Each structure stands twice: as C-alpha cells, then as structure tokens.
Amino acid sequence: MDLKYQLVLAGGGARGSYQIGVWKALRELNIEIDMVIGTSVGSINGAAFVCGAFEQAEYLWKTLDMPTLFDITYDKEDGEPGSVEYIESILKNKGLDTSTLKSYLEQVIDEEVLRNSPVDYALVTFSLTKMKPVILFKKDIPEGKVIDFILASSAVPGFKKQEIDGQLYIDGGIYDNLPVNVLIEHGYKNIIAVSNAAIGVYRRVQQSDAKILYIENQQIEGGILEFDPELAARNMLLGYLDGMKAFGKFIGKNYYISDNATHDYAKPLTDREIEMLYLNVKKSKRFVTESVLQFSLLRTLRNNTDGVLTAKRVFFAGMEITANTFGIEKIRAYTPEQLIAKIMAAYRSAKSAHRQIMKEKNNFFKNLIDKIWDKNRIRFDGKAAKKLYLGQVLIDKDNPSISLITTTEHLIANLFIYLMLWRRKKIKKDRR
C-alpha cells in the first residue's frame, strides 16, 4: 500500500506563493496527498490543490499584483507596498474590496471538482459574530459557499468584512495559522506542514504518534499584502527547493546541493585528508589553545549539519560555509561540482584582488578606504570591504597553508580551499 500524506498550509497572505513551489515539488516527486487543510491563503492554495489546478494557480501568483487583485488606485510614487502611504490608500477605500479576488478564485477553484475529488479538504476561519473559531471540512460547507468561506478564512485585517448568512468572519490565522492539531484530532498520521514564516497564532502541537514533516524557510520575502510577481517567483523557487530537500533530493543546510558527485575532487573526505587538514589546524592556532580551536571548529560544523559529523557531512558543511563566506547565491540548485566551481572562481577573484593590493603597498590603506567608503555619500560599502578582506584572509601561496585566523568560518573556508587546491594538484599528478 502506497504511503499517503496529509497537507497543512499556513496563512501568510502574499507569502503564500512559497506553497506553490512546495506543491510543484510534491507533484514531481509523486507524493500522494489524501487530505488538505489550510488557513487564510493556505485555504486558497489548498482548494486549488484539491482541484488539481496547479498551472492556473502558478500563473495567477506569477502575474497578479496588489492594485489588480484588489481594485485599488495607488500611485507608487507615494510609497512602496506596506508603507504608511500604502496603508492610507487602503483605509480611504474602507478596506480592500475582495470582489476581484473572488472572480480570480472562481477561475481556479471549481466547487464541483473540489467536492468530487478523492482528496478531502478543510479550512479554518473565525466567526466575529459568535467569537469562536470555525473549522469546516468540505462536507460541512453549504452548497455554493466554498469560495465564500475561503474568502472568510482569508479575511485579514484591512480587507472589507466578509459576511455569510448574517455572520461576520475574519482570517483564521487569529485562531490557528498552521492547523496541524485538527488533522491529529482526526487521526491522520503522515502530515506535511508548510509554513510561510508569517505572523499569526501557532498552537502547540499535541503529542501523538503522527509523523510531521515541517517545510519552512525564514528567507521567504515580502509582506502579507505585498503581492508582486517577482517576489512570488522567487518565493516559489524557494518553496520548490525546500520541498525537494525535505524528501532528500538536496542536501545542505543553507544551500541546495544534489548528492551525486561524479568528480574525484567533489567526493567526501578521506582519512588521509582529515589527517592533513588536522595538521594545518594545529599550525594555524595563534592565541587560543588547540582544544579550544577544535571545540570551535566542531561546534561550527555541527551547526551546519544535523549534528552528526561524518566525513561526507563535514565535507558538505565545509563547502556551504565557504560558499557563504564568499556570498555565493543560495536560492538555486547545485551539483557539488557546480558549487565548488563557483567557490574556486570567487577564490581566484579574491586572490587577484589581494595581489593588486600588495602591488600598491605604499597606498594600501588609502586605496582600501577609497573602495570601502563613498566620500560623496558617506556610505559604508560592506560588499567591497568583504571582498577586499577575503583577499587578505584566503590563501595566496604556491603551496598553501593556513596562516591567518579571523573567525572559525574563515578558518574552515581556508581549509576547504586548501583541500580543493590539494586535490586538483593530486589529480593532475595521478594522470601523468
């Protein structure tokens, strides 16, 4: 019997585009879902999921913006979405009119398809009239009222009031923004909970034998009312990568690295390499004892893994730390070879910058200050400073050795660069 999962989709307004990316990953992985529950925007995406309307939902998220979605007239010169001016424009309209949103939902969510789907569906809203939460499964939603109750679940403060049969409703996020407990109470055991890292009430999950897989990321960008196609595309990509990582298609804590290295220089550490790197660590200590240095290294490596240090995990942790030190883009998929190539290109650039600085030794401090500080704006350029600083810190010798410690991350970056240079040199030697 194939394993079936249940999907919980959190509220979060415009940040809900992240869930579409997770949905894309679940589709590619052929993950079977038999139940979906959502709060606020999660109820919208969840209904689209049950209807199987992925392409329509993805298209809407990639094309709609705030003025189009809510029929508001807004001059962008007065401020950006989320600014005081933007909020004032909403208040002038006595709240956001959701009639256009409703028409778009009707294009994506077909009530008949939803009711006939083998996938069950539920949503969370809150009755202002009765001052209590309302949790409705699709069998409980009155005929012809599915989209009305979805809008009720999504009625964040700032929207015009949602009234159904004489009752006023507000966003379900004020009661439970990630309703995992509802599924636990109904006996579901294999739950995927997708959070948008947004404000709302998050209830403590009940103790049970249910297995819960959380998919979330603090890098989701945008406010809850910041509907923007570019932000949506970025967050969808992030959701897709996180969804694939959750099911083992990528490894890494902050990067997305496939576990299919084919080249020798991208393989896990060998015993000989571990011994070699350890000797370099011993040489690098300056004002700290060897035991303190080892503790700091191990702690940093554990923080970049799941806590278990194997030769493979240490290698990938070192790769991630080095990539992050150079500011290499995180939100994209890499093979180990691709990320190493990016690292080595950044290293060569930093090395070149370092050599250029040394050629101008007499004017070094003047040049450094000129590059870091823009005298006209009196503004500190951190990126320029970081690039020059890395040029000073990283290895610049024919036979590299660790010579300068600033932070533990820099030391690990030095060790990783050292390892890559050593491996490439060894591979060339072995081919002769």
Tab-separated table of C-alpha atoms in Angstrom:
chain	number	residue	atom	x	y	z
A	1	MET	CA	0.000	0.000	0.000
A	2	ASP	CA	1.416	3.376	-1.049
A	3	LEU	CA	2.057	5.889	1.726
A	4	LYS	CA	-0.385	8.788	1.723
A	5	TYR	CA	0.279	12.162	3.278
A	6	GLN	CA	-1.870	14.978	4.600
A	7	LEU	CA	-1.013	18.582	3.791
A	8	VAL	CA	-1.322	21.565	6.145
A	9	LEU	CA	-0.945	25.003	4.547
A	10	ALA	CA	-0.408	28.037	6.765
A	11	GLY	CA	-1.668	31.570	6.383
A	12	GLY	CA	0.614	34.385	5.320
A	13	GLY	CA	-1.003	36.442	2.572
A	14	ALA	CA	1.311	37.164	-0.345
A	15	ARG	CA	3.964	34.931	1.208
A	16	GLY	CA	1.718	32.006	0.258
A	17	SER	CA	3.450	31.856	-3.131
A	18	TYR	CA	6.032	29.735	-1.288
A	19	GLN	CA	3.419	26.966	-1.003
A	20	ILE	CA	3.019	26.797	-4.778
A	21	GLY	CA	6.707	25.944	-5.030
A	22	VAL	CA	6.311	23.184	-2.439
A	23	TRP	CA	3.304	21.915	-4.398
A	24	LYS	CA	5.438	21.756	-7.550
A	25	ALA	CA	7.992	19.620	-5.717
A	26	LEU	CA	5.301	17.267	-4.395
A	27	ARG	CA	3.978	16.849	-7.946
A	28	GLU	CA	7.405	15.995	-9.328
A	29	LEU	CA	8.035	13.541	-6.512
A	30	ASN	CA	4.609	11.898	-6.975
A	31	ILE	CA	3.781	12.383	-3.299
A	32	GLU	CA	0.198	11.222	-2.771
A	33	ILE	CA	-1.979	13.535	-0.674
A	34	ASP	CA	-5.391	12.452	0.643
A	35	MET	CA	-6.227	15.460	2.842
A	36	VAL	CA	-5.533	19.209	2.681
A	37	ILE	CA	-6.335	21.797	5.334
A	38	GLY	CA	-5.476	25.476	5.120
A	39	THR	CA	-5.786	28.742	6.953
A	40	SER	CA	-6.119	32.069	5.139
A	41	VAL	CA	-4.036	31.946	1.938
A	42	GLY	CA	-3.439	28.293	2.787
A	43	SER	CA	-7.162	27.681	2.297
A	44	ILE	CA	-6.900	29.242	-1.188
A	45	ASN	CA	-3.855	27.234	-2.230
A	46	GLY	CA	-5.313	24.140	-0.581
A	47	ALA	CA	-8.553	24.366	-2.557
A	48	ALA	CA	-6.577	24.805	-5.778
A	49	PHE	CA	-4.529	21.744	-4.798
A	50	VAL	CA	-7.638	19.599	-4.287
A	51	CYS	CA	-8.961	20.781	-7.674
A	52	GLY	CA	-5.653	19.855	-9.329
A	53	ALA	CA	-5.341	23.381	-10.720
A	54	PHE	CA	-1.579	23.783	-10.385
A	55	GLU	CA	-0.941	25.586	-13.689
A	56	GLN	CA	-3.762	28.076	-13.083
A	57	ALA	CA	-2.621	28.791	-9.519
A	58	GLU	CA	1.008	29.197	-10.574
A	59	TYR	CA	0.019	31.576	-13.377
A	60	LEU	CA	-2.040	33.758	-11.035
A	61	TRP	CA	0.754	34.024	-8.487
A	62	LYS	CA	3.229	34.966	-11.213
A	63	THR	CA	1.050	37.663	-12.788
A	64	LEU	CA	-1.127	39.348	-10.168
A	65	ASP	CA	-0.126	42.474	-8.272
A	66	MET	CA	-1.788	44.368	-5.449
A	67	PRO	CA	-3.726	47.056	-7.389
A	68	THR	CA	-5.075	44.496	-9.877
A	69	LEU	CA	-6.035	41.975	-7.230
A	70	PHE	CA	-7.961	44.358	-5.004
A	71	ASP	CA	-9.149	47.107	-7.353
A	72	ILE	CA	-7.336	49.919	-5.596
A	73	THR	CA	-5.981	53.028	-7.224
A	74	TYR	CA	-2.490	53.610	-5.978
A	75	ASP	CA	0.355	55.868	-7.038
A	76	LYS	CA	3.630	54.015	-6.446
A	77	GLU	CA	5.454	57.333	-6.159
A	78	ASP	CA	3.747	57.790	-2.795
A	79	GLY	CA	5.485	54.775	-1.296
A	80	GLU	CA	6.000	51.048	-1.525
A	81	PRO	CA	3.528	48.319	-0.528
A	82	GLY	CA	3.473	48.087	3.250
A	83	SER	CA	4.390	51.756	3.728
A	84	VAL	CA	2.254	54.231	5.681
A	85	GLU	CA	1.098	55.836	2.431
A	86	TYR	CA	0.113	52.456	1.056
A	87	ILE	CA	-1.948	51.623	4.147
A	88	GLU	CA	-3.606	55.051	3.985
A	89	SER	CA	-4.735	54.321	0.429
A	90	ILE	CA	-6.372	51.121	1.686
A	91	LEU	CA	-8.141	52.920	4.526
A	92	LYS	CA	-9.509	55.515	2.108
A	93	ASN	CA	-11.229	52.644	0.325
A	94	LYS	CA	-12.657	51.412	3.688
A	95	GLY	CA	-10.721	48.194	3.371
A	96	LEU	CA	-9.689	46.108	0.409
A	97	ASP	CA	-12.512	45.080	-1.901
A	98	THR	CA	-12.220	41.319	-2.493
A	99	SER	CA	-14.694	41.096	-5.380
A	100	THR	CA	-11.872	40.913	-7.948
A	101	LEU	CA	-10.060	38.339	-5.822
A	102	LYS	CA	-13.268	36.310	-5.759
A	103	SER	CA	-13.523	36.368	-9.552
A	104	TYR	CA	-9.946	35.111	-9.842
A	105	LEU	CA	-10.621	32.340	-7.332
A	106	GLU	CA	-13.620	31.238	-9.378
A	107	GLN	CA	-11.274	30.748	-12.341
A	108	VAL	CA	-9.053	28.413	-10.327
A	109	ILE	CA	-11.366	26.722	-7.823
A	110	ASP	CA	-14.283	24.717	-9.190
A	111	GLU	CA	-16.612	23.793	-6.326
A	112	GLU	CA	-17.960	20.719	-8.103
A	113	VAL	CA	-14.448	19.436	-8.845
A	114	LEU	CA	-13.422	20.095	-5.242
A	115	ARG	CA	-16.408	18.216	-3.816
A	116	ASN	CA	-15.926	15.241	-6.146
A	117	SER	CA	-12.181	14.986	-5.549
A	118	PRO	CA	-10.985	11.939	-3.577
A	119	VAL	CA	-8.788	14.368	-1.627
A	120	ASP	CA	-10.585	15.752	1.421
A	121	TYR	CA	-10.424	19.454	2.238
A	122	ALA	CA	-10.890	21.699	5.265
A	123	LEU	CA	-10.360	25.335	6.206
A	124	VAL	CA	-10.084	27.445	9.341
A	125	THR	CA	-11.819	30.784	9.836
A	126	PHE	CA	-13.112	32.764	12.814
A	127	SER	CA	-16.657	33.985	13.442
A	128	LEU	CA	-16.721	37.554	14.742
A	129	THR	CA	-20.443	37.218	15.314
A	130	LYS	CA	-20.096	34.233	17.655
A	131	MET	CA	-16.499	34.990	18.679
A	132	LYS	CA	-15.283	31.455	18.104
A	133	PRO	CA	-13.201	29.519	15.564
A	134	VAL	CA	-14.931	27.737	12.716
A	135	ILE	CA	-13.322	24.629	11.205
A	136	LEU	CA	-15.132	23.308	8.157
A	137	PHE	CA	-14.464	20.133	6.182
A	138	LYS	CA	-15.803	20.161	2.648
A	139	LYS	CA	-18.807	18.034	3.669
A	140	ASP	CA	-19.718	20.753	6.205
A	141	ILE	CA	-19.547	23.697	3.788
A	142	PRO	CA	-23.015	24.631	2.458
A	143	GLU	CA	-23.556	24.111	-1.267
A	144	GLY	CA	-22.434	27.073	-3.333
A	145	LYS	CA	-20.494	28.604	-0.435
A	146	VAL	CA	-16.996	27.139	-0.855
A	147	ILE	CA	-15.383	30.292	-2.229
A	148	ASP	CA	-17.298	32.476	0.237
A	149	PHE	CA	-15.837	30.537	3.159
A	150	ILE	CA	-12.374	30.555	1.574
A	151	LEU	CA	-12.612	34.353	1.472
A	152	ALA	CA	-13.801	34.294	5.087
A	153	SER	CA	-10.745	32.241	6.058
A	154	SER	CA	-8.571	34.771	4.190
A	155	ALA	CA	-10.138	37.970	5.572
A	156	VAL	CA	-7.007	39.528	7.034
A	157	PRO	CA	-7.331	42.879	8.828
A	158	GLY	CA	-7.596	45.531	6.125
A	159	PHE	CA	-9.987	43.527	3.966
A	160	LYS	CA	-13.622	44.524	3.773
A	161	LYS	CA	-15.757	42.473	6.146
A	162	GLN	CA	-16.788	39.012	4.952
A	163	GLU	CA	-20.421	38.271	5.703
A	164	ILE	CA	-22.072	34.892	5.103
A	165	ASP	CA	-25.696	34.266	6.056
A	166	GLY	CA	-25.692	37.113	8.555
A	167	GLN	CA	-22.406	36.177	10.236
A	168	LEU	CA	-19.173	38.148	10.015
A	169	TYR	CA	-15.897	36.265	9.605
A	170	ILE	CA	-12.233	37.136	9.891
A	171	ASP	CA	-8.956	35.462	8.980
A	172	GLY	CA	-8.480	32.068	10.628
A	173	GLY	CA	-4.878	32.961	11.461
A	174	ILE	CA	-6.039	34.648	14.658
A	175	TYR	CA	-7.005	31.198	15.944
A	176	ASP	CA	-4.612	28.708	14.306
A	177	ASN	CA	-2.360	29.734	11.446
A	178	LEU	CA	-0.943	26.227	10.952
A	179	PRO	CA	-3.762	23.831	11.922
A	180	VAL	CA	-1.778	20.631	12.435
A	181	ASN	CA	-3.813	19.757	15.528
A	182	VAL	CA	-7.027	19.487	13.511
A	183	LEU	CA	-5.564	16.624	11.496
A	184	ILE	CA	-4.101	14.930	14.567
A	185	GLU	CA	-7.524	15.053	16.227
A	186	HIS	CA	-9.000	13.350	13.155
A	187	GLY	CA	-6.477	10.525	13.308
A	188	TYR	CA	-4.147	11.443	10.453
A	189	LYS	CA	-0.595	10.119	10.821
A	190	ASN	CA	1.658	11.397	7.995
A	191	ILE	CA	1.458	15.168	7.957
A	192	ILE	CA	3.357	17.673	5.817
A	193	ALA	CA	3.100	21.143	7.378
A	194	VAL	CA	4.080	24.086	5.166
A	195	SER	CA	4.658	27.369	6.970
A	196	ASN	CA	5.070	30.790	5.358
A	197	ALA	CA	7.054	32.218	8.302
A	198	ALA	CA	4.295	34.815	8.751
A	199	ILE	CA	2.587	36.377	11.747
A	200	GLY	CA	-0.355	34.543	13.295
A	201	VAL	CA	-1.267	32.235	16.150
A	202	TYR	CA	0.682	28.968	16.150
A	203	ARG	CA	-0.735	26.475	18.610
A	204	ARG	CA	1.414	23.940	20.386
A	205	VAL	CA	1.176	20.656	18.535
A	206	GLN	CA	-0.489	17.898	20.519
A	207	GLN	CA	1.523	14.856	21.484
A	208	SER	CA	0.669	11.929	19.252
A	209	ASP	CA	2.215	9.182	17.161
A	210	ALA	CA	1.728	11.249	14.000
A	211	LYS	CA	4.830	11.916	11.899
A	212	ILE	CA	5.060	15.589	10.996
A	213	LEU	CA	7.378	16.888	8.275
A	214	TYR	CA	7.764	20.665	8.500
A	215	ILE	CA	8.700	22.625	5.382
A	216	GLU	CA	9.532	26.252	6.103
A	217	ASN	CA	12.164	28.886	5.443
A	218	GLN	CA	12.978	32.236	7.037
A	219	GLN	CA	14.221	33.528	3.669
A	220	ILE	CA	10.670	33.987	2.331
A	221	GLU	CA	10.416	37.638	1.319
A	222	GLY	CA	7.615	40.190	1.224
A	223	GLY	CA	4.829	41.360	3.495
A	224	ILE	CA	1.434	39.683	3.730
A	225	LEU	CA	-0.072	42.295	1.376
A	226	GLU	CA	2.950	42.627	-0.892
A	227	PHE	CA	1.609	40.855	-3.969
A	228	ASP	CA	4.363	41.182	-6.546
A	229	PRO	CA	5.162	38.821	-9.470
A	230	GLU	CA	8.931	38.984	-8.942
A	231	LEU	CA	8.669	38.236	-5.228
A	232	ALA	CA	6.204	35.445	-5.957
A	233	ALA	CA	8.559	33.828	-8.489
A	234	ARG	CA	11.436	33.994	-6.002
A	235	ASN	CA	9.387	32.518	-3.159
A	236	MET	CA	8.003	29.775	-5.404
A	237	LEU	CA	11.542	28.749	-6.336
A	238	LEU	CA	12.464	28.720	-2.649
A	239	GLY	CA	9.426	26.566	-1.846
A	240	TYR	CA	10.266	24.151	-4.652
A	241	LEU	CA	13.848	23.737	-3.455
A	242	ASP	CA	12.730	23.263	0.161
A	243	GLY	CA	10.134	20.710	-0.909
A	244	MET	CA	12.728	18.718	-2.824
A	245	LYS	CA	15.179	18.965	0.076
A	246	ALA	CA	12.547	17.754	2.554
A	247	PHE	CA	12.341	14.488	0.611
A	248	GLY	CA	16.089	14.030	0.276
A	249	LYS	CA	16.678	15.331	-3.250
A	250	PHE	CA	19.049	18.011	-1.992
A	251	ILE	CA	21.390	18.146	0.968
A	252	GLY	CA	22.811	21.136	2.783
A	253	LYS	CA	21.568	23.445	5.494
A	254	ASN	CA	21.504	26.750	3.617
A	255	TYR	CA	22.273	25.613	0.068
A	256	TYR	CA	20.618	23.077	-2.229
A	257	ILE	CA	23.214	20.546	-3.319
A	258	SER	CA	22.438	17.311	-5.123
A	259	ASP	CA	24.090	14.241	-3.665
A	260	ASN	CA	25.518	12.906	-6.905
A	261	ALA	CA	29.153	13.945	-7.103
A	262	THR	CA	30.942	12.317	-10.036
A	263	HIS	CA	34.340	14.026	-9.975
A	264	ASP	CA	37.038	12.964	-7.521
A	265	TYR	CA	37.545	16.496	-6.194
A	266	ALA	CA	33.890	16.592	-5.076
A	267	LYS	CA	33.927	13.350	-3.078
A	268	PRO	CA	33.763	13.123	0.766
A	269	LEU	CA	36.902	13.401	2.868
A	270	THR	CA	39.337	10.512	3.082
A	271	ASP	CA	41.223	9.546	6.253
A	272	ARG	CA	44.442	10.900	4.759
A	273	GLU	CA	42.812	14.256	4.012
A	274	ILE	CA	41.346	14.509	7.505
A	275	GLU	CA	44.813	13.966	8.984
A	276	MET	CA	46.328	16.523	6.613
A	277	LEU	CA	43.719	19.164	7.478
A	278	TYR	CA	44.126	18.464	11.179
A	279	LEU	CA	47.856	19.187	10.926
A	280	ASN	CA	47.079	22.508	9.239
A	281	VAL	CA	44.652	23.389	12.015
A	282	LYS	CA	47.393	22.759	14.570
A	283	LYS	CA	49.701	25.122	12.663
A	284	SER	CA	47.053	27.822	12.494
A	285	LYS	CA	46.468	28.391	16.213
A	286	ARG	CA	47.704	31.722	17.481
A	287	PHE	CA	46.227	32.944	20.728
A	288	VAL	CA	43.972	30.005	21.540
A	289	THR	CA	44.749	26.528	22.733
A	290	GLU	CA	44.415	23.562	20.424
A	291	SER	CA	41.465	22.190	22.419
A	292	VAL	CA	39.560	25.495	22.225
A	293	LEU	CA	40.191	25.699	18.487
A	294	GLN	CA	38.996	22.137	17.942
A	295	PHE	CA	35.863	22.795	20.020
A	296	SER	CA	35.074	25.907	17.976
A	297	LEU	CA	35.563	24.043	14.702
A	298	LEU	CA	33.390	21.116	15.753
A	299	ARG	CA	30.635	23.396	17.036
A	300	THR	CA	30.554	25.367	13.777
A	301	LEU	CA	30.489	22.200	11.685
A	302	ARG	CA	27.700	20.689	13.800
A	303	ASN	CA	25.676	23.882	13.399
A	304	ASN	CA	25.893	23.383	9.645
A	305	THR	CA	24.821	19.736	9.685
A	306	ASP	CA	22.192	17.748	11.550
A	307	GLY	CA	24.714	17.387	14.367
A	308	VAL	CA	26.223	14.079	13.235
A	309	LEU	CA	29.721	14.572	11.833
A	310	THR	CA	30.629	12.027	9.183
A	311	ALA	CA	33.329	12.516	6.542
A	312	LYS	CA	30.623	13.247	3.983
A	313	ARG	CA	28.691	15.718	6.125
A	314	VAL	CA	31.839	17.561	7.178
A	315	PHE	CA	32.816	17.934	3.522
A	316	PHE	CA	29.441	19.388	2.522
A	317	ALA	CA	29.334	21.610	5.612
A	318	GLY	CA	32.756	22.984	4.694
A	319	MET	CA	31.533	23.582	1.146
A	320	GLU	CA	28.489	25.513	2.387
A	321	ILE	CA	30.452	27.586	4.885
A	322	THR	CA	32.988	28.512	2.204
A	323	ALA	CA	30.266	29.388	-0.311
A	324	ASN	CA	28.532	31.559	2.275
A	325	THR	CA	31.831	33.265	3.139
A	326	PHE	CA	32.121	34.331	-0.491
A	327	GLY	CA	28.460	35.400	-0.664
A	328	ILE	CA	27.519	32.854	-3.329
A	329	GLU	CA	23.820	32.730	-4.253
A	330	LYS	CA	21.826	30.294	-2.104
A	331	ILE	CA	18.444	30.018	-3.816
A	332	ARG	CA	19.299	27.718	-6.699
A	333	ALA	CA	20.143	24.059	-7.219
A	334	TYR	CA	23.779	22.991	-7.456
A	335	THR	CA	25.670	19.829	-8.124
A	336	PRO	CA	28.732	19.552	-5.855
A	337	GLU	CA	30.925	20.285	-8.877
A	338	GLN	CA	28.960	23.430	-9.749
A	339	LEU	CA	29.164	24.887	-6.256
A	340	ILE	CA	32.871	24.082	-5.989
A	341	ALA	CA	33.432	25.798	-9.348
A	342	LYS	CA	31.647	28.909	-8.018
A	343	ILE	CA	33.775	28.822	-4.867
A	344	MET	CA	37.039	28.500	-6.765
A	345	ALA	CA	36.085	31.324	-9.134
A	346	ALA	CA	35.340	33.545	-6.128
A	347	TYR	CA	38.625	32.482	-4.544
A	348	ARG	CA	40.599	33.391	-7.665
A	349	SER	CA	38.870	36.772	-7.757
A	350	ALA	CA	39.719	37.427	-4.102
A	351	LYS	CA	43.274	36.249	-4.684
A	352	SER	CA	43.637	38.615	-7.634
A	353	ALA	CA	42.300	41.496	-5.550
A	354	HIS	CA	44.803	40.663	-2.825
A	355	ARG	CA	47.724	40.670	-5.259
A	356	GLN	CA	46.642	44.002	-6.699
A	357	ILE	CA	46.557	45.486	-3.225
A	358	MET	CA	50.028	44.189	-2.468
A	359	LYS	CA	51.372	45.774	-5.670
A	360	GLU	CA	50.182	49.100	-4.359
A	361	LYS	CA	51.605	48.531	-0.902
A	362	ASN	CA	52.516	52.161	-0.323
A	363	ASN	CA	48.955	53.298	-0.953
A	364	PHE	CA	47.273	50.258	0.550
A	365	PHE	CA	45.295	51.956	3.307
A	366	LYS	CA	44.295	54.862	1.091
A	367	ASN	CA	43.054	52.507	-1.627
A	368	LEU	CA	41.212	50.364	0.900
A	369	ILE	CA	39.421	53.355	2.399
A	370	ASP	CA	38.559	54.748	-1.039
A	371	LYS	CA	36.988	51.448	-2.061
A	372	ILE	CA	35.034	50.941	1.130
A	373	TRP	CA	33.830	54.486	1.704
A	374	ASP	CA	31.957	56.532	-0.841
A	375	LYS	CA	33.055	60.038	0.138
A	376	ASN	CA	30.196	61.710	-1.709
A	377	ARG	CA	27.543	59.729	0.127
A	378	ILE	CA	29.482	58.930	3.303
A	379	ARG	CA	28.216	55.364	2.998
A	380	PHE	CA	29.874	52.124	4.053
A	381	ASP	CA	30.010	49.528	1.287
A	382	GLY	CA	30.101	46.222	3.132
A	383	LYS	CA	30.391	44.118	-0.026
A	384	ALA	CA	33.517	45.942	-1.188
A	385	ALA	CA	35.021	45.619	2.264
A	386	LYS	CA	34.221	41.921	2.416
A	387	LYS	CA	35.790	41.236	-0.975
A	388	LEU	CA	38.993	43.038	-0.064
A	389	TYR	CA	39.032	41.429	3.357
A	390	LEU	CA	38.702	37.955	1.890
A	391	GLY	CA	41.595	38.756	-0.405
A	392	GLN	CA	43.700	39.271	2.709
A	393	VAL	CA	42.427	36.232	4.574
A	394	LEU	CA	42.417	33.477	1.980
A	395	ILE	CA	45.431	31.505	0.845
A	396	ASP	CA	47.815	33.132	-1.623
A	397	LYS	CA	50.781	30.800	-1.917
A	398	ASP	CA	52.004	28.191	-4.377
A	399	ASN	CA	51.962	25.641	-1.562
A	400	PRO	CA	49.002	26.812	0.515
A	401	SER	CA	48.989	26.722	4.276
A	402	ILE	CA	46.727	28.256	6.844
A	403	SER	CA	48.339	31.440	8.049
A	404	LEU	CA	45.648	33.752	9.371
A	405	ILE	CA	42.622	33.132	11.599
A	406	THR	CA	39.837	35.670	11.991
A	407	THR	CA	36.665	33.648	12.568
A	408	THR	CA	36.035	29.926	12.667
A	409	GLU	CA	34.109	30.236	9.399
A	410	HIS	CA	37.138	31.855	7.743
A	411	LEU	CA	39.364	29.081	9.030
A	412	ILE	CA	37.011	26.448	7.599
A	413	ALA	CA	36.932	28.351	4.298
A	414	ASN	CA	40.732	28.342	4.252
A	415	LEU	CA	40.779	24.610	4.929
A	416	PHE	CA	38.255	23.919	2.184
A	417	ILE	CA	40.182	25.986	-0.386
A	418	TYR	CA	43.360	24.245	0.710
A	419	LEU	CA	41.677	20.865	0.207
A	420	MET	CA	40.400	21.756	-3.272
A	421	LEU	CA	43.799	23.011	-4.416
A	422	TRP	CA	45.494	19.931	-2.989
A	423	ARG	CA	43.003	17.583	-4.657
A	424	ARG	CA	43.357	19.202	-8.055
A	425	LYS	CA	47.118	19.074	-7.794
A	426	LYS	CA	46.956	15.393	-6.806
A	427	ILE	CA	44.542	14.537	-9.636
A	428	LYS	CA	46.860	16.169	-12.186
A	429	LYS	CA	49.826	14.295	-10.739
A	430	ASP	CA	47.985	10.942	-10.841
A	431	ARG	CA	47.088	11.445	-14.508
A	432	ARG	CA	50.707	11.788	-15.572
